[in-house]
Amino acid sequence: GAVVSQHPSRVICKSGTSVKIECRSLDFQATTMFWYRQFPKKSLMLMATSNEGSKATYEQGVEKDKFLINHASLTLSTLTVTSAHPEDSSFYICSARPRGRITGNTIYFGEGSWLTVV
Amino acid sequence: AQKVTQAQTEISVVEKEDVTLDCVYETRDTTYYLFWYKQPPSGELVFLIRRNSFDEQNEISGRYSWNFQKSTSSFNFTITASQVVDSAVYFCALSGGYNFNKFYFGSGTKLNVKP
């Protein structure tokens, strides 16, 4: 089946630094990828929609200057948390839809990335 | 607006007991999809089932079964003869409307299966 890989799976960074998380579709092309955030013991909330070759679409309340999303190719989207603070510590997970598919039954999730800001 | 409610925050059962996880959804769309995912402590989302809004047929897969009732906007998940390995957080999710790729997740139900 289709595979979506995230890297790193776990990262610890110092407060004030930036950290990049990658989301790759390994065996399919994805024009659209999605980034979700999960606070401890909470649900997953959509942060933004990453569109290949264009700007990301952010959900209401998500700071686009803090969470930079770049979808540079059909197989890679990156989320950069800039000037990270401890409150940014969270589980970040991406999903991707294979190019050409339009139904909601072909979304694949990555394994997620745990970010801890100290 | 799309909304998914999982009223059960945490459930504890003893191994071999049956357990039902509730999911109630809200949507104005006539075409939508419902999902259940399992999230073990490692964090990844394990796909369990997808149902489209036109298919109300209940489904059974091994010890898992799902009851989709449009009349009550519910999509409940039952685990029969639960096992310790079933311990995880389970999420119900909804997608639909103009963007089937955008998922709305419930708050999750943590299932603890004790030996």
mmCIF file of C-alpha atoms in Angstrom:
data_model
loop_
_atom_site.group_PDB
_atom_site.id
_atom_site.type_symbol
_atom_site.label_atom_id
_atom_site.label_comp_id
_atom_site.label_asym_id
_atom_site.label_seq_id
_atom_site.Cartn_x
_atom_site.Cartn_y
_atom_site.Cartn_z
ATOM 1 C CA GLY A 1 0.000 0.000 0.000
ATOM 2 C CA ALA A 2 0.889 3.648 -0.216
ATOM 3 C CA VAL A 3 3.420 4.888 2.306
ATOM 4 C CA VAL A 4 3.926 8.303 3.794
ATOM 5 C CA SER A 5 7.092 8.810 5.796
ATOM 6 C CA GLN A 6 7.923 11.545 8.265
ATOM 7 C CA HIS A 7 11.348 12.563 9.464
ATOM 8 C CA PRO A 8 12.468 12.961 12.132
ATOM 9 C CA SER A 9 10.162 10.803 14.217
ATOM 10 C CA ARG A 10 11.382 12.536 17.358
ATOM 11 C CA VAL A 11 13.230 15.800 17.773
ATOM 12 C CA ILE A 12 14.292 17.891 20.714
ATOM 13 C CA CYS A 13 15.291 21.468 20.105
ATOM 14 C CA LYS A 14 16.202 24.468 22.178
ATOM 15 C CA SER A 15 13.788 27.308 22.653
ATOM 16 C CA GLY A 16 14.304 29.989 20.039
ATOM 17 C CA THR A 17 15.642 27.701 17.346
ATOM 18 C CA SER A 18 13.852 26.455 14.243
ATOM 19 C CA VAL A 19 13.134 22.861 13.418
ATOM 20 C CA LYS A 20 12.097 21.249 10.153
ATOM 21 C CA ILE A 21 9.883 18.195 9.774
ATOM 22 C CA GLU A 22 9.648 16.392 6.471
ATOM 23 C CA CYS A 23 6.710 14.507 5.027
ATOM 24 C CA ARG A 24 7.417 12.284 2.040
ATOM 25 C CA SER A 25 5.142 10.160 -0.093
ATOM 26 C CA LEU A 26 7.337 7.192 -0.909
ATOM 27 C CA ASP A 27 5.502 5.484 -3.732
ATOM 28 C CA PHE A 28 3.103 8.034 -5.102
ATOM 29 C CA GLN A 29 2.922 11.671 -6.064
ATOM 30 C CA ALA A 30 0.907 13.998 -3.897
ATOM 31 C CA THR A 31 -0.237 17.389 -5.084
ATOM 32 C CA THR A 32 -1.786 18.012 -1.707
ATOM 33 C CA MET A 33 -0.552 17.170 1.745
ATOM 34 C CA PHE A 34 -1.998 18.067 5.099
ATOM 35 C CA TRP A 35 -0.418 18.897 8.430
ATOM 36 C CA TYR A 36 -2.102 18.111 11.721
ATOM 37 C CA ARG A 37 -1.102 18.865 15.261
ATOM 38 C CA GLN A 38 -1.983 16.854 18.314
ATOM 39 C CA PHE A 39 -1.591 18.204 21.822
ATOM 40 C CA PRO A 40 -1.013 15.652 24.573
ATOM 41 C CA LYS A 41 -4.122 13.587 25.165
ATOM 42 C CA LYS A 42 -6.039 15.676 22.670
ATOM 43 C CA SER A 43 -7.429 15.254 19.222
ATOM 44 C CA LEU A 44 -5.750 15.981 15.921
ATOM 45 C CA MET A 45 -6.356 19.421 14.531
ATOM 46 C CA LEU A 46 -5.714 20.388 10.939
ATOM 47 C CA MET A 47 -3.116 23.132 10.734
ATOM 48 C CA ALA A 48 -2.761 23.686 7.031
ATOM 49 C CA THR A 49 -3.125 22.303 3.557
ATOM 50 C CA SER A 50 0.122 22.103 1.631
ATOM 51 C CA ASN A 51 -0.220 22.594 -2.113
ATOM 52 C CA GLU A 52 2.580 21.662 -4.484
ATOM 53 C CA GLY A 53 3.982 24.716 -6.198
ATOM 54 C CA SER A 54 1.844 27.213 -4.355
ATOM 55 C CA LYS A 55 1.317 28.702 -0.932
ATOM 56 C CA ALA A 56 -0.112 26.652 1.854
ATOM 57 C CA THR A 57 -3.624 27.274 3.102
ATOM 58 C CA TYR A 58 -3.719 27.730 6.860
ATOM 59 C CA GLU A 59 -6.612 27.011 9.173
ATOM 60 C CA GLN A 60 -7.983 29.796 11.278
ATOM 61 C CA GLY A 61 -5.817 30.535 14.277
ATOM 62 C CA VAL A 62 -2.648 28.967 12.909
ATOM 63 C CA GLU A 63 0.269 31.396 12.607
ATOM 64 C CA LYS A 64 1.599 31.054 9.092
ATOM 65 C CA ASP A 65 4.791 32.935 9.926
ATOM 66 C CA LYS A 66 5.539 30.535 12.731
ATOM 67 C CA PHE A 67 4.646 27.334 10.962
ATOM 68 C CA LEU A 68 6.230 27.576 7.528
ATOM 69 C CA ILE A 69 5.078 24.998 5.026
ATOM 70 C CA ASN A 70 6.856 24.306 1.774
ATOM 71 C CA HIS A 71 5.649 21.788 -0.785
ATOM 72 C CA ALA A 72 8.582 21.889 -3.153
ATOM 73 C CA SER A 73 7.913 18.676 -5.044
ATOM 74 C CA LEU A 74 5.178 16.155 -5.631
ATOM 75 C CA THR A 75 6.627 13.880 -2.984
ATOM 76 C CA LEU A 76 7.818 16.233 -0.272
ATOM 77 C CA SER A 77 6.267 18.755 2.062
ATOM 78 C CA THR A 78 8.131 20.345 4.945
ATOM 79 C CA LEU A 79 6.893 22.001 8.102
ATOM 80 C CA THR A 80 9.305 24.393 9.770
ATOM 81 C CA VAL A 81 8.537 25.552 13.267
ATOM 82 C CA THR A 82 10.324 28.875 13.585
ATOM 83 C CA SER A 83 11.564 30.332 16.850
ATOM 84 C CA ALA A 84 10.191 27.343 18.682
ATOM 85 C CA HIS A 85 8.890 27.677 22.216
ATOM 86 C CA PRO A 86 7.946 25.017 24.759
ATOM 87 C CA GLU A 87 4.255 25.478 23.932
ATOM 88 C CA ASP A 88 5.022 24.299 20.395
ATOM 89 C CA SER A 89 5.894 20.902 21.807
ATOM 90 C CA SER A 90 3.427 18.559 20.224
ATOM 91 C CA PHE A 91 2.883 15.606 17.911
ATOM 92 C CA TYR A 92 2.801 16.642 14.273
ATOM 93 C CA ILE A 93 1.402 14.314 11.647
ATOM 94 C CA CYS A 94 0.983 14.711 7.919
ATOM 95 C CA SER A 95 -1.300 13.087 5.407
ATOM 96 C CA ALA A 96 -1.188 12.879 1.632
ATOM 97 C CA ARG A 97 -3.553 12.129 -1.203
ATOM 98 C CA PRO A 98 -2.225 10.394 -4.310
ATOM 99 C CA ARG A 99 -2.294 12.575 -7.382
ATOM 100 C CA GLY A 100 -5.368 11.996 -9.485
ATOM 101 C CA ARG A 101 -7.489 10.583 -6.703
ATOM 102 C CA ILE A 102 -10.434 12.693 -5.652
ATOM 103 C CA THR A 103 -12.304 10.590 -3.157
ATOM 104 C CA GLY A 104 -11.823 10.750 0.566
ATOM 105 C CA ASN A 105 -10.901 7.132 0.836
ATOM 106 C CA THR A 106 -7.322 7.464 -0.355
ATOM 107 C CA ILE A 107 -5.650 9.533 2.293
ATOM 108 C CA TYR A 108 -2.504 8.151 3.851
ATOM 109 C CA PHE A 109 -1.039 9.327 7.129
ATOM 110 C CA GLY A 110 2.597 9.540 8.090
ATOM 111 C CA GLU A 111 3.931 8.041 11.293
ATOM 112 C CA GLY A 112 4.051 11.416 13.004
ATOM 113 C CA SER A 113 6.825 13.469 14.550
ATOM 114 C CA TRP A 114 7.215 14.236 18.229
ATOM 115 C CA LEU A 115 8.610 17.707 18.847
ATOM 116 C CA THR A 116 9.889 18.696 22.254
ATOM 117 C CA VAL A 117 11.115 22.232 22.796
ATOM 118 C CA VAL A 118 13.267 22.722 25.877
ATOM 119 C CA ALA B 1 -20.220 22.617 10.043
ATOM 120 C CA GLN B 2 -18.510 19.304 10.479
ATOM 121 C CA LYS B 3 -18.153 17.882 13.947
ATOM 122 C CA VAL B 4 -17.339 14.529 15.484
ATOM 123 C CA THR B 5 -18.110 13.725 19.094
ATOM 124 C CA GLN B 6 -16.631 10.870 21.035
ATOM 125 C CA ALA B 7 -18.198 11.238 24.429
ATOM 126 C CA GLN B 8 -16.211 8.460 26.069
ATOM 127 C CA THR B 9 -12.866 9.852 27.110
ATOM 128 C CA GLU B 10 -11.502 6.643 28.550
ATOM 129 C CA ILE B 11 -12.804 3.100 28.907
ATOM 130 C CA SER B 12 -11.293 0.266 30.910
ATOM 131 C CA VAL B 13 -12.276 -3.344 30.389
ATOM 132 C CA VAL B 14 -10.926 -6.706 31.336
ATOM 133 C CA GLU B 15 -9.558 -8.923 28.613
ATOM 134 C CA LYS B 16 -12.188 -10.915 26.721
ATOM 135 C CA GLU B 17 -14.913 -8.416 27.430
ATOM 136 C CA ASP B 18 -16.745 -6.775 24.554
ATOM 137 C CA VAL B 19 -16.503 -3.000 24.297
ATOM 138 C CA THR B 20 -18.272 -0.422 22.152
ATOM 139 C CA LEU B 21 -16.785 2.934 21.315
ATOM 140 C CA ASP B 22 -19.330 5.591 20.439
ATOM 141 C CA CYS B 23 -19.068 8.155 17.665
ATOM 142 C CA VAL B 24 -21.652 10.780 16.775
ATOM 143 C CA TYR B 25 -21.136 13.135 13.872
ATOM 144 C CA GLU B 26 -22.658 16.309 12.493
ATOM 145 C CA THR B 27 -22.611 17.352 8.880
ATOM 146 C CA ARG B 28 -24.839 19.078 6.367
ATOM 147 C CA ASP B 29 -23.278 17.256 3.469
ATOM 148 C CA THR B 30 -25.120 14.431 1.792
ATOM 149 C CA THR B 31 -21.891 12.794 0.704
ATOM 150 C CA TYR B 32 -19.283 12.161 3.321
ATOM 151 C CA TYR B 33 -16.913 9.546 4.669
ATOM 152 C CA LEU B 34 -16.505 8.208 8.178
ATOM 153 C CA PHE B 35 -13.356 6.615 9.510
ATOM 154 C CA TRP B 36 -11.969 4.890 12.548
ATOM 155 C CA TYR B 37 -8.269 5.008 13.361
ATOM 156 C CA LYS B 38 -6.267 3.370 16.105
ATOM 157 C CA GLN B 39 -3.408 5.293 17.684
ATOM 158 C CA PRO B 40 -1.013 3.208 19.782
ATOM 159 C CA PRO B 41 1.395 4.926 22.204
ATOM 160 C CA SER B 42 3.976 5.259 19.433
ATOM 161 C CA GLY B 43 1.681 7.793 17.801
ATOM 162 C CA GLU B 44 1.058 6.581 14.280
ATOM 163 C CA LEU B 45 -2.504 6.365 13.008
ATOM 164 C CA VAL B 46 -3.585 2.876 12.023
ATOM 165 C CA PHE B 47 -6.449 2.851 9.553
ATOM 166 C CA LEU B 48 -9.294 0.564 10.607
ATOM 167 C CA ILE B 49 -12.267 1.324 8.421
ATOM 168 C CA ARG B 50 -13.826 3.792 6.006
ATOM 169 C CA ARG B 51 -17.539 4.135 5.322
ATOM 170 C CA ASN B 52 -19.229 6.359 2.795
ATOM 171 C CA SER B 53 -22.543 7.997 3.558
ATOM 172 C CA PHE B 54 -24.455 5.870 1.067
ATOM 173 C CA ASP B 55 -23.424 2.580 2.555
ATOM 174 C CA GLU B 56 -25.199 1.843 5.817
ATOM 175 C CA GLN B 57 -24.386 -1.809 5.774
ATOM 176 C CA ASN B 58 -22.726 -2.881 8.977
ATOM 177 C CA GLU B 59 -19.307 -4.426 8.665
ATOM 178 C CA ILE B 60 -17.456 -7.086 10.560
ATOM 179 C CA SER B 61 -13.752 -7.716 10.365
ATOM 180 C CA GLY B 62 -12.563 -10.372 12.743
ATOM 181 C CA ARG B 63 -13.189 -9.121 16.267
ATOM 182 C CA TYR B 64 -14.073 -5.662 15.001
ATOM 183 C CA SER B 65 -17.513 -4.545 13.908
ATOM 184 C CA TRP B 66 -19.028 -1.214 12.998
ATOM 185 C CA ASN B 67 -22.611 -0.008 13.231
ATOM 186 C CA PHE B 68 -23.417 2.937 10.959
ATOM 187 C CA GLN B 69 -26.819 4.533 11.515
ATOM 188 C CA LYS B 70 -27.602 7.678 9.561
ATOM 189 C CA SER B 71 -30.865 8.146 11.448
ATOM 190 C CA THR B 72 -28.911 8.836 14.626
ATOM 191 C CA SER B 73 -25.731 10.132 12.952
ATOM 192 C CA SER B 74 -23.715 7.494 14.693
ATOM 193 C CA PHE B 75 -20.867 5.251 13.660
ATOM 194 C CA ASN B 76 -20.084 3.021 16.615
ATOM 195 C CA PHE B 77 -17.211 0.582 16.855
ATOM 196 C CA THR B 78 -17.343 -2.677 18.778
ATOM 197 C CA ILE B 79 -14.430 -4.880 19.733
ATOM 198 C CA THR B 80 -15.451 -8.389 20.644
ATOM 199 C CA ALA B 81 -13.389 -10.425 23.095
ATOM 200 C CA SER B 82 -10.980 -7.576 23.702
ATOM 201 C CA GLN B 83 -7.270 -8.220 24.052
ATOM 202 C CA VAL B 84 -4.489 -6.316 25.762
ATOM 203 C CA VAL B 85 -3.098 -5.390 22.351
ATOM 204 C CA ASP B 86 -6.287 -3.473 21.676
ATOM 205 C CA SER B 87 -5.226 -0.895 24.246
ATOM 206 C CA ALA B 88 -4.835 2.393 22.386
ATOM 207 C CA VAL B 89 -6.587 5.639 21.624
ATOM 208 C CA TYR B 90 -9.260 5.287 18.983
ATOM 209 C CA PHE B 91 -10.320 8.194 16.801
ATOM 210 C CA CYS B 92 -13.454 8.583 14.761
ATOM 211 C CA ALA B 93 -13.127 10.999 11.838
ATOM 212 C CA LEU B 94 -15.320 12.613 9.203
ATOM 213 C CA SER B 95 -14.518 14.029 5.784
ATOM 214 C CA GLY B 96 -16.877 15.502 3.271
ATOM 215 C CA GLY B 97 -18.252 18.559 1.595
ATOM 216 C CA TYR B 98 -16.036 20.368 -0.865
ATOM 217 C CA ASN B 99 -12.885 18.812 0.515
ATOM 218 C CA PHE B 100 -12.885 15.107 1.156
ATOM 219 C CA ASN B 101 -9.243 15.271 2.117
ATOM 220 C CA LYS B 102 -9.825 17.429 5.171
ATOM 221 C CA PHE B 103 -10.457 15.287 8.210
ATOM 222 C CA TYR B 104 -12.371 16.271 11.292
ATOM 223 C CA PHE B 105 -11.359 14.102 14.189
ATOM 224 C CA GLY B 106 -13.226 13.339 17.365
ATOM 225 C CA SER B 107 -11.444 13.828 20.651
ATOM 226 C CA GLY B 108 -10.567 10.163 20.852
ATOM 227 C CA THR B 109 -11.386 7.384 23.292
ATOM 228 C CA LYS B 110 -8.598 5.786 25.253
ATOM 229 C CA LEU B 111 -9.206 2.078 25.653
ATOM 230 C CA ASN B 112 -7.435 0.213 28.419
ATOM 231 C CA VAL B 113 -7.696 -3.548 28.247
ATOM 232 C CA LYS B 114 -6.455 -5.176 31.402
ATOM 233 C CA PRO B 115 -5.289 -8.785 31.573
#
